[in-house]
Amino acid sequence: MKITAFIAKKFAKPDGLTGVMVSYVMNQMNRKQYRMVEDHLALSSQDTVLEVGFGNGTLIRRLSKQAFHQLYGIDISDDMLALASKKNASKISENRVILTKGSVEQLAYKADFFDKIYTVNTIYFWQDISQCLSEVCRVLKKDGRFINVLYDSDYLNKIPMTKYGFTLYTIDVLVALAEANGLALSQTVQKKGACCLIFEKK
Ligand SMILES: C[S@@+](CC[C@H](N)C(=O)[O-])C[C@H]1O[C@@H](n2cnc3c(N)ncnc32)[C@H](O)[C@@H]1O
């Protein structure tokens, strides 16, 4: 396998030693995007929150210093679950952070469970995008907030790795897909290719 395709696979599902190393590279690359989540999540002490695709759990650890009721996370990678669990061990022991293995395609939560859901750079790997967005909408409370942070297709098209296993979206297409699945766009923040799309459940 070409090295570029191999690395792309580790972004989609980080595993093994290379996956762990890639997850730390992502922490550096995604700093601006983590800040976008922190700036727009507007956490309150009552909030039950979900992160989809938490990687090594860095953003969960950062957010866990703020007020919230419970912060859940799901990721498809066993190795990321192990790493993120280690990183967030103290909050997990207090039952304030709950991390599990799972896919956004089928969320193991009841309807209207979360006040806020967010995800950073995972949407390119969601297999059935409409099914995934409708799952996000199902488990979000009415007027709940979904923050989707990503790079737009113009930016990612210039990066060779994204030819392997990434599905790239223009912002217009993604917003239309989300709106078709019950999520209304309330704000867009863009900084040099990085986009923070803030939706509310209609
Ligand atoms: C590019 S990494 C981003 C990790 C983290 N959000 C960050 O910004 O550091 C993508 C992450 O999404 C996870 N992932 C991919 N597809 C997923 C799915 N269908 N459901 C949940 N997580 C998924 C991967 O295992 C990986 O940890």
Coordinates of N, CA and C and ligand atoms in Angstrom, one line a residue:
M1 N 0.9 -1.2 0.0 CA 0.0 0.0 0.0 C 0.9 1.3 0.0
K2 N 0.5 2.2 -0.8 CA 1.2 3.5 -0.8 C 1.2 4.1 0.6
I3 N 2.3 4.8 1.0 CA 2.4 5.4 2.3 C 1.3 6.4 2.5
T4 N 0.9 7.2 1.4 CA -0.1 8.2 1.6 C -1.4 7.6 1.9
A5 N -1.7 6.4 1.3 CA -3.0 5.7 1.5 C -3.0 5.1 2.9
F6 N -1.8 4.6 3.3 CA -1.7 4.1 4.7 C -2.0 5.1 5.8
I7 N -1.4 6.3 5.6 CA -1.6 7.4 6.6 C -3.0 7.8 6.6
A8 N -3.6 7.9 5.4 CA -5.0 8.3 5.2 C -5.9 7.4 6.0
K9 N -5.6 6.1 6.0 CA -6.4 5.1 6.7 C -6.3 5.3 8.3
K10 N -5.2 5.8 8.7 CA -5.0 6.1 10.1 C -5.7 7.3 10.6
F11 N -6.0 8.2 9.7 CA -6.8 9.4 10.0 C -8.3 8.9 10.1
A12 N -8.7 8.0 9.3 CA -10.1 7.5 9.3 C -10.4 6.7 10.5
K13 N -9.4 5.9 10.9 CA -9.5 5.0 12.1 C -8.1 4.7 12.7
P14 N -7.7 5.6 13.6 CA -6.4 5.5 14.1 C -6.2 4.2 14.9
D15 N -5.3 3.4 14.5 CA -5.0 2.2 15.3 C -3.5 1.8 15.2
G16 N -3.0 1.0 16.2 CA -1.6 0.7 16.3 C -0.8 1.9 16.6
L17 N 0.5 1.6 16.6 CA 1.5 2.7 17.0 C 1.4 3.9 16.1
T18 N 1.2 3.6 14.7 CA 1.1 4.7 13.8 C -0.1 5.5 14.1
G19 N -1.2 4.8 14.4 CA -2.5 5.5 14.7 C -2.4 6.4 15.9
V20 N -1.7 5.9 16.9 CA -1.5 6.8 18.1 C -0.7 8.0 17.7
M21 N 0.4 7.8 16.9 CA 1.2 9.0 16.5 C 0.4 10.0 15.7
V22 N -0.4 9.4 14.8 CA -1.2 10.3 13.9 C -2.2 11.1 14.8
S23 N -2.7 10.4 15.9 CA -3.7 11.2 16.7 C -3.0 12.4 17.4
Y24 N -1.7 12.3 17.7 CA -1.1 13.4 18.3 C -0.8 14.5 17.3
V25 N -0.5 14.1 16.1 CA -0.3 15.0 15.0 C -1.6 15.8 14.8
M26 N -2.8 15.1 14.8 CA -4.1 15.7 14.7 C -4.3 16.8 15.8
N27 N -3.8 16.5 17.0 CA -3.9 17.5 18.1 C -3.3 18.8 17.7
Q28 N -2.1 18.7 17.0 CA -1.5 20.0 16.6 C -2.2 20.6 15.4
M29 N -2.6 19.8 14.4 CA -3.2 20.3 13.2 C -4.6 20.9 13.5
N30 N -5.3 20.4 14.5 CA -6.7 20.8 14.8 C -6.9 21.8 15.9
R31 N -5.8 22.4 16.3 CA -5.9 23.3 17.5 C -6.9 24.4 17.3
K32 N -6.9 25.0 16.1 CA -7.8 26.1 15.7 C -9.3 25.6 15.7
Q33 N -9.4 24.3 15.3 CA -10.8 23.7 15.2 C -11.3 23.4 16.7
Y34 N -10.4 23.0 17.5 CA -10.8 22.7 18.9 C -11.4 24.0 19.5
R35 N -10.6 25.1 19.2 CA -11.0 26.4 19.8 C -12.4 26.8 19.3
M36 N -12.7 26.4 18.0 CA -14.0 26.8 17.5 C -15.1 26.1 18.3
V37 N -14.9 24.8 18.6 CA -15.9 24.1 19.5 C -16.0 24.8 20.8
E38 N -14.9 25.1 21.5 CA -14.9 25.7 22.8 C -15.6 27.0 22.8
D39 N -15.4 27.8 21.7 CA -16.0 29.1 21.6 C -17.5 29.1 21.3
H40 N -18.0 28.0 20.7 CA -19.4 28.0 20.3 C -20.3 26.9 21.0
L41 N -19.7 26.1 21.8 CA -20.5 25.1 22.4 C -21.4 25.7 23.5
A42 N -21.0 26.8 24.2 CA -21.8 27.4 25.2 C -22.2 26.4 26.3
L43 N -21.3 25.7 26.9 CA -21.6 24.7 27.8 C -22.3 25.3 29.1
S44 N -23.2 24.6 29.6 CA -23.8 25.0 30.9 C -23.8 23.8 31.8
S45 N -23.9 24.0 33.1 CA -23.8 22.9 34.1 C -24.9 21.9 33.9
Q46 N -26.0 22.2 33.2 CA -27.1 21.2 33.0 C -26.8 20.4 31.7
D47 N -25.8 20.7 30.9 CA -25.7 20.1 29.6 C -25.2 18.6 29.6
T48 N -25.9 17.8 28.8 CA -25.5 16.4 28.5 C -25.0 16.5 27.1
V49 N -23.7 16.1 26.9 CA -23.0 16.4 25.6 C -22.4 15.1 25.0
L50 N -22.4 15.1 23.7 CA -21.7 13.9 23.0 C -20.7 14.4 22.0
E51 N -19.5 13.8 22.1 CA -18.5 14.0 21.0 C -18.5 12.8 20.1
V52 N -18.6 13.0 18.8 CA -18.5 11.9 17.9 C -17.1 11.8 17.3
G53 N -16.4 10.7 17.5 CA -15.1 10.5 17.0 C -14.1 11.3 17.8
F54 N -13.9 10.9 19.0 CA -13.0 11.8 20.0 C -11.5 11.6 19.8
G55 N -11.1 10.6 18.9 CA -9.7 10.4 18.7 C -9.0 10.1 20.1
N56 N -7.9 10.8 20.4 CA -7.2 10.4 21.6 C -7.8 11.2 22.8
G57 N -8.9 11.9 22.7 CA -9.7 12.4 23.8 C -9.2 13.7 24.3
T58 N -8.3 14.4 23.5 CA -7.8 15.7 24.0 C -8.8 16.8 24.2
L59 N -9.8 16.9 23.2 CA -10.8 18.0 23.4 C -11.7 17.7 24.5
I60 N -12.0 16.4 24.7 CA -12.9 16.0 25.9 C -12.2 16.5 27.2
R61 N -10.8 16.2 27.3 CA -10.1 16.6 28.5 C -10.1 18.1 28.6
R62 N -10.0 18.9 27.5 CA -10.0 20.3 27.7 C -11.4 20.8 28.1
L63 N -12.4 20.2 27.5 CA -13.8 20.7 27.9 C -14.2 20.2 29.3
S64 N -13.6 19.2 29.7 CA -14.0 18.6 31.0 C -13.6 19.6 32.2
K65 N -12.8 20.6 31.9 CA -12.5 21.6 32.9 C -13.6 22.6 33.0
Q66 N -14.6 22.6 32.1 CA -15.7 23.5 32.1 C -16.9 22.9 32.8
A67 N -18.0 23.7 33.0 CA -19.2 23.1 33.6 C -20.0 22.3 32.6
F68 N -20.5 21.2 33.0 CA -21.4 20.4 32.2 C -21.9 19.2 33.1
H69 N -23.0 18.6 32.7 CA -23.6 17.5 33.5 C -22.8 16.2 33.2
Q70 N -22.9 15.8 32.0 CA -22.2 14.6 31.6 C -21.7 14.7 30.1
L71 N -20.5 14.2 29.9 CA -19.9 14.3 28.5 C -19.7 12.9 28.0
Y72 N -20.4 12.5 27.0 CA -20.3 11.2 26.4 C -19.4 11.3 25.1
G73 N -18.8 10.2 24.8 CA -18.0 10.2 23.5 C -18.1 8.8 22.9
I74 N -18.1 8.8 21.6 CA -18.0 7.5 20.9 C -17.0 7.6 19.8
D75 N -16.3 6.4 19.5 CA -15.3 6.4 18.5 C -15.3 4.9 18.0
I76 N -15.0 4.7 16.7 CA -15.0 3.3 16.2 C -13.7 2.6 16.5
S77 N -12.6 3.3 17.0 CA -11.3 2.7 17.2 C -11.1 2.3 18.6
D78 N -10.8 1.0 18.8 CA -10.5 0.4 20.1 C -9.3 1.1 20.7
D79 N -8.3 1.4 19.9 CA -7.0 2.0 20.4 C -7.3 3.4 20.8
M80 N -8.1 4.2 20.1 CA -8.5 5.6 20.6 C -9.3 5.5 21.8
L81 N -10.2 4.5 21.9 CA -11.0 4.4 23.2 C -10.0 4.2 24.4
A82 N -9.0 3.3 24.2 CA -8.1 3.0 25.3 C -7.3 4.3 25.7
L83 N -6.8 5.0 24.6 CA -6.0 6.2 24.9 C -6.8 7.3 25.5
A84 N -8.0 7.5 25.0 CA -8.8 8.6 25.5 C -9.3 8.3 26.9
S85 N -9.5 7.0 27.2 CA -10.0 6.6 28.5 C -8.8 6.9 29.5
K86 N -7.6 6.6 29.1 CA -6.5 6.9 30.0 C -6.3 8.4 30.3
K87 N -6.5 9.2 29.2 CA -6.3 10.6 29.3 C -7.4 11.3 30.2
N88 N -8.6 10.6 30.2 CA -9.7 11.2 30.9 C -10.1 10.4 32.2
A89 N -9.2 9.6 32.7 CA -9.5 8.6 33.7 C -10.2 9.2 35.0
S90 N -9.7 10.4 35.4 CA -10.3 10.9 36.7 C -11.8 11.3 36.5
K91 N -12.1 11.9 35.4 CA -13.5 12.3 35.1 C -14.4 11.1 34.8
I92 N -13.8 10.1 34.2 CA -14.5 8.8 34.0 C -14.8 8.2 35.4
S93 N -13.9 8.2 36.3 CA -14.1 7.6 37.6 C -15.2 8.4 38.3
E94 N -15.4 9.6 38.0 CA -16.5 10.4 38.7 C -17.8 10.3 37.9
N95 N -17.8 9.5 36.8 CA -19.0 9.3 35.9 C -19.4 10.6 35.2
R96 N -18.5 11.5 35.1 CA -18.9 12.7 34.3 C -18.5 12.6 32.9
V97 N -17.5 11.8 32.6 CA -17.2 11.5 31.2 C -17.4 10.0 31.0
I98 N -18.1 9.7 29.9 CA -18.5 8.3 29.6 C -18.1 8.0 28.1
L99 N -17.1 7.2 27.9 CA -16.6 6.9 26.6 C -16.9 5.5 26.2
T100 N -17.3 5.3 24.9 CA -17.6 3.9 24.5 C -17.2 3.8 23.0
K101 N -17.1 2.5 22.6 CA -16.9 2.3 21.2 C -18.2 2.3 20.5
G102 N -18.3 3.0 19.3 CA -19.5 3.0 18.6 C -19.4 3.9 17.4
S103 N -20.4 3.7 16.5 CA -20.4 4.5 15.2 C -21.6 5.4 15.2
V104 N -21.4 6.6 14.6 CA -22.5 7.6 14.5 C -23.6 7.1 13.7
E105 N -23.4 6.0 12.9 CA -24.4 5.5 12.1 C -25.6 4.9 12.9
Q106 N -25.2 4.4 14.0 CA -26.3 3.8 14.9 C -25.9 4.1 16.3
L107 N -26.6 5.2 16.9 CA -26.2 5.6 18.2 C -27.0 4.9 19.3
A108 N -26.4 4.5 20.3 CA -27.0 3.6 21.3 C -27.6 4.5 22.4
Y109 N -28.3 5.6 22.1 CA -28.9 6.5 23.0 C -30.4 6.7 22.7
K110 N -31.2 7.0 23.7 CA -32.6 7.2 23.4 C -32.8 8.6 22.7
A111 N -33.9 8.7 22.1 CA -34.2 10.0 21.4 C -34.2 11.2 22.4
D112 N -33.8 12.4 21.9 CA -33.9 13.6 22.7 C -33.0 13.5 23.9
F113 N -31.8 12.9 23.8 CA -31.0 12.7 25.0 C -30.0 13.8 25.3
F114 N -29.4 14.4 24.2 CA -28.3 15.3 24.3 C -28.7 16.8 24.1
D115 N -28.1 17.7 24.9 CA -28.3 19.1 24.7 C -27.4 19.6 23.6
K116 N -26.2 19.0 23.5 CA -25.2 19.4 22.6 C -24.4 18.2 22.0
I117 N -24.2 18.3 20.7 CA -23.4 17.2 20.1 C -22.3 18.0 19.2
Y118 N -21.1 17.5 19.2 CA -20.1 18.1 18.4 C -19.2 17.0 17.8
T119 N -18.5 17.4 16.7 CA -17.6 16.5 16.0 C -16.5 17.3 15.3
V120 N -15.3 16.9 15.3 CA -14.2 17.6 14.6 C -13.5 16.7 13.6
N121 N -13.6 17.0 12.3 CA -12.9 16.3 11.3 C -13.2 14.8 11.2
T122 N -14.5 14.5 11.4 CA -14.9 13.1 11.3 C -15.8 12.8 10.1
I123 N -16.5 13.9 9.6 CA -17.6 13.7 8.7 C -17.2 13.1 7.4
Y124 N -15.9 13.2 7.0 CA -15.4 12.7 5.8 C -15.4 11.1 5.8
F125 N -15.5 10.6 7.0 CA -15.5 9.1 7.2 C -16.8 8.5 7.5
W126 N -17.9 9.3 7.6 CA -19.2 8.8 7.9 C -19.7 8.1 6.6
Q127 N -20.1 6.8 6.7 CA -20.4 6.0 5.5 C -21.7 6.5 4.8
D128 N -22.8 6.4 5.6 CA -24.1 6.7 5.0 C -24.5 8.1 5.7
I129 N -24.1 9.2 5.0 CA -24.2 10.5 5.6 C -25.6 10.9 6.1
S130 N -26.6 10.5 5.3 CA -28.0 10.9 5.7 C -28.4 10.1 6.9
Q131 N -28.0 8.8 7.0 CA -28.4 8.0 8.1 C -27.7 8.6 9.4
C132 N -26.4 9.0 9.2 CA -25.6 9.5 10.4 C -26.2 10.8 10.9
L133 N -26.6 11.7 9.9 CA -27.1 13.0 10.3 C -28.5 12.8 11.0
S134 N -29.2 11.8 10.5 CA -30.6 11.6 11.1 C -30.4 11.0 12.5
E135 N -29.4 10.2 12.7 CA -29.1 9.7 14.1 C -28.7 10.8 15.0
V136 N -27.9 11.7 14.5 CA -27.5 12.9 15.3 C -28.8 13.7 15.7
C137 N -29.6 13.9 14.7 CA -30.9 14.6 15.0 C -31.8 13.9 16.0
R138 N -31.9 12.6 15.8 CA -32.7 11.8 16.7 C -32.3 11.9 18.2
V139 N -31.0 11.9 18.5 CA -30.6 11.8 19.9 C -30.4 13.3 20.5
L140 N -30.6 14.3 19.6 CA -30.5 15.7 20.1 C -31.8 16.2 20.6
K141 N -31.8 16.9 21.7 CA -33.1 17.5 22.1 C -33.6 18.6 21.2
K142 N -34.8 18.9 21.2 CA -35.4 20.0 20.4 C -34.6 21.3 20.9
D143 N -34.2 22.1 19.9 CA -33.4 23.3 20.1 C -32.0 23.0 20.6
G144 N -31.7 21.7 20.6 CA -30.3 21.3 21.0 C -29.3 21.8 19.8
R145 N -28.0 21.8 20.2 CA -27.0 22.3 19.2 C -26.1 21.2 18.7
F146 N -25.9 21.2 17.4 CA -24.9 20.3 16.8 C -23.8 21.1 16.1
I147 N -22.6 20.9 16.6 CA -21.5 21.7 16.0 C -20.6 20.7 15.1
N148 N -20.5 21.0 13.9 CA -19.7 20.2 13.0 C -18.5 21.0 12.5
V149 N -17.4 20.6 12.9 CA -16.2 21.4 12.5 C -15.4 20.5 11.5
L150 N -15.0 21.1 10.4 CA -14.4 20.4 9.3 C -13.6 21.4 8.4
Y151 N -12.8 20.8 7.5 CA -12.2 21.6 6.4 C -13.1 21.4 5.2
D152 N -13.3 22.5 4.4 CA -14.1 22.4 3.2 C -13.4 21.7 2.1
S153 N -14.1 21.3 1.1 CA -13.5 20.5 0.0 C -12.4 21.3 -0.8
D154 N -12.6 22.6 -0.9 CA -11.5 23.4 -1.6 C -10.2 23.2 -0.9
Y155 N -10.2 23.3 0.4 CA -9.0 23.2 1.2 C -8.4 21.8 1.1
L156 N -9.3 20.8 1.3 CA -8.8 19.4 1.4 C -8.4 18.8 0.0
N157 N -9.0 19.3 -1.0 CA -8.7 18.9 -2.4 C -7.2 19.1 -2.7
K158 N -6.5 20.0 -2.0 CA -5.1 20.3 -2.2 C -4.2 19.3 -1.5
I159 N -4.8 18.5 -0.6 CA -4.0 17.6 0.2 C -4.1 16.2 -0.4
P160 N -3.0 15.6 -0.9 CA -3.0 14.3 -1.7 C -3.7 13.2 -0.9
M161 N -3.4 13.1 0.4 CA -4.0 12.0 1.3 C -5.5 11.9 1.2
T162 N -6.2 13.0 0.9 CA -7.7 13.0 0.9 C -8.3 12.3 -0.3
K163 N -7.4 11.8 -1.2 CA -7.9 11.0 -2.3 C -8.2 9.6 -1.8
Y164 N -7.7 9.2 -0.6 CA -7.9 7.8 -0.2 C -8.9 7.8 1.0
G165 N -10.1 7.4 0.7 CA -11.1 7.1 1.7 C -11.8 8.3 2.4
F166 N -11.5 9.5 1.9 CA -12.1 10.7 2.4 C -13.3 11.0 1.5
T167 N -14.5 11.4 2.0 CA -15.5 12.0 1.2 C -15.5 13.5 1.6
L168 N -15.3 14.3 0.5 CA -15.2 15.7 0.8 C -16.5 16.4 0.4
Y169 N -16.8 17.4 1.2 CA -18.1 18.2 1.0 C -17.9 19.6 0.8
T170 N -18.6 20.2 0.0 CA -18.7 21.7 0.0 C -19.7 22.0 1.1
I171 N -19.5 23.2 1.6 CA -20.3 23.6 2.8 C -21.8 23.6 2.4
D172 N -22.1 24.1 1.2 CA -23.5 24.1 0.7 C -24.1 22.8 0.7
V173 N -23.4 21.8 0.2 CA -23.9 20.4 0.1 C -24.2 19.9 1.5
L174 N -23.2 20.1 2.4 CA -23.3 19.6 3.7 C -24.5 20.2 4.5
V175 N -24.7 21.5 4.3 CA -25.8 22.2 5.0 C -27.1 21.6 4.5
A176 N -27.2 21.4 3.1 CA -28.4 20.9 2.6 C -28.7 19.5 3.1
L177 N -27.7 18.7 3.2 CA -27.9 17.3 3.8 C -28.4 17.4 5.2
A178 N -27.8 18.3 6.0 CA -28.2 18.4 7.4 C -29.6 18.9 7.5
E179 N -29.9 19.9 6.7 CA -31.3 20.5 6.8 C -32.3 19.4 6.3
A180 N -32.0 18.5 5.4 CA -32.9 17.5 5.0 C -33.1 16.5 6.1
N181 N -32.2 16.5 7.1 CA -32.3 15.5 8.2 C -32.7 16.2 9.5
G182 N -33.4 17.3 9.4 CA -34.0 17.9 10.6 C -33.1 18.9 11.4
L183 N -32.0 19.3 10.8 CA -31.1 20.3 11.5 C -31.0 21.6 10.7
A184 N -31.2 22.7 11.5 CA -31.3 24.0 10.8 C -30.0 24.8 11.1
L185 N -29.4 25.3 10.0 CA -28.1 26.0 10.2 C -28.4 27.3 11.0
S186 N -27.7 27.6 12.1 CA -27.9 28.9 12.8 C -26.7 29.8 12.6
Q187 N -25.5 29.2 12.4 CA -24.3 30.1 12.2 C -23.2 29.4 11.5
T188 N -22.4 30.1 10.7 CA -21.2 29.5 10.1 C -20.0 30.4 10.4
V189 N -18.9 29.8 10.9 CA -17.7 30.5 11.2 C -16.6 29.9 10.3
Q190 N -15.9 30.7 9.6 CA -14.9 30.2 8.7 C -13.5 30.9 8.9
K191 N -12.5 30.1 9.0 CA -11.1 30.6 9.2 C -10.2 29.8 8.3
K192 N -9.7 30.3 7.2 CA -8.7 29.7 6.4 C -9.0 28.2 6.1
G193 N -10.1 27.9 5.5 CA -10.5 26.5 5.2 C -11.2 25.8 6.3
A194 N -11.0 26.2 7.5 CA -11.6 25.5 8.7 C -13.0 26.1 8.8
C195 N -14.0 25.2 8.9 CA -15.4 25.7 9.0 C -16.0 25.2 10.3
C196 N -16.8 26.0 11.0 CA -17.5 25.6 12.1 C -19.0 25.8 11.8
L197 N -19.7 24.7 11.6 CA -21.2 24.8 11.2 C -22.0 24.6 12.5
I198 N -22.8 25.5 12.8 CA -23.6 25.4 14.1 C -25.1 25.2 13.7
F199 N -25.6 24.0 14.1 CA -27.0 23.7 13.7 C -27.8 23.6 15.0
E200 N -29.1 23.8 14.8 CA -30.1 23.5 15.9 C -31.1 22.6 15.4
K201 N -31.6 21.7 16.3 CA -32.7 20.8 15.9 C -34.0 21.5 15.8
K202 N -34.6 21.4 14.7 CA -35.9 22.1 14.4 C -37.0 21.6 15.3
Ligands
LIG1 C1 -9.4 12.5 11.8 S1 -9.8 11.8 13.3 C2 -10.3 13.2 14.3 C3 -10.1 12.9 15.8 C4 -10.5 14.0 16.7 N1 -11.9 14.4 16.5 C5 -9.6 15.2 16.6 O1 -9.9 16.1 15.9 O2 -8.4 15.1 17.1 C6 -11.3 10.9 13.0 C7 -11.8 10.2 14.2 O3 -13.2 9.8 13.9 C8 -13.4 8.4 14.3 N2 -14.4 7.9 13.4 C9 -14.4 7.6 12.1 N3 -15.6 7.2 11.6 C10 -16.4 7.2 12.7 C11 -17.8 6.9 12.9 N4 -18.6 6.4 11.9 N5 -18.3 7.0 14.1 C12 -17.6 7.5 15.2 N6 -16.3 7.8 15.0 C13 -15.7 7.7 13.8 C14 -12.0 7.8 14.0 O4 -11.8 6.6 14.7 C15 -11.0 8.9 14.5 O5 -10.7 8.8 15.8

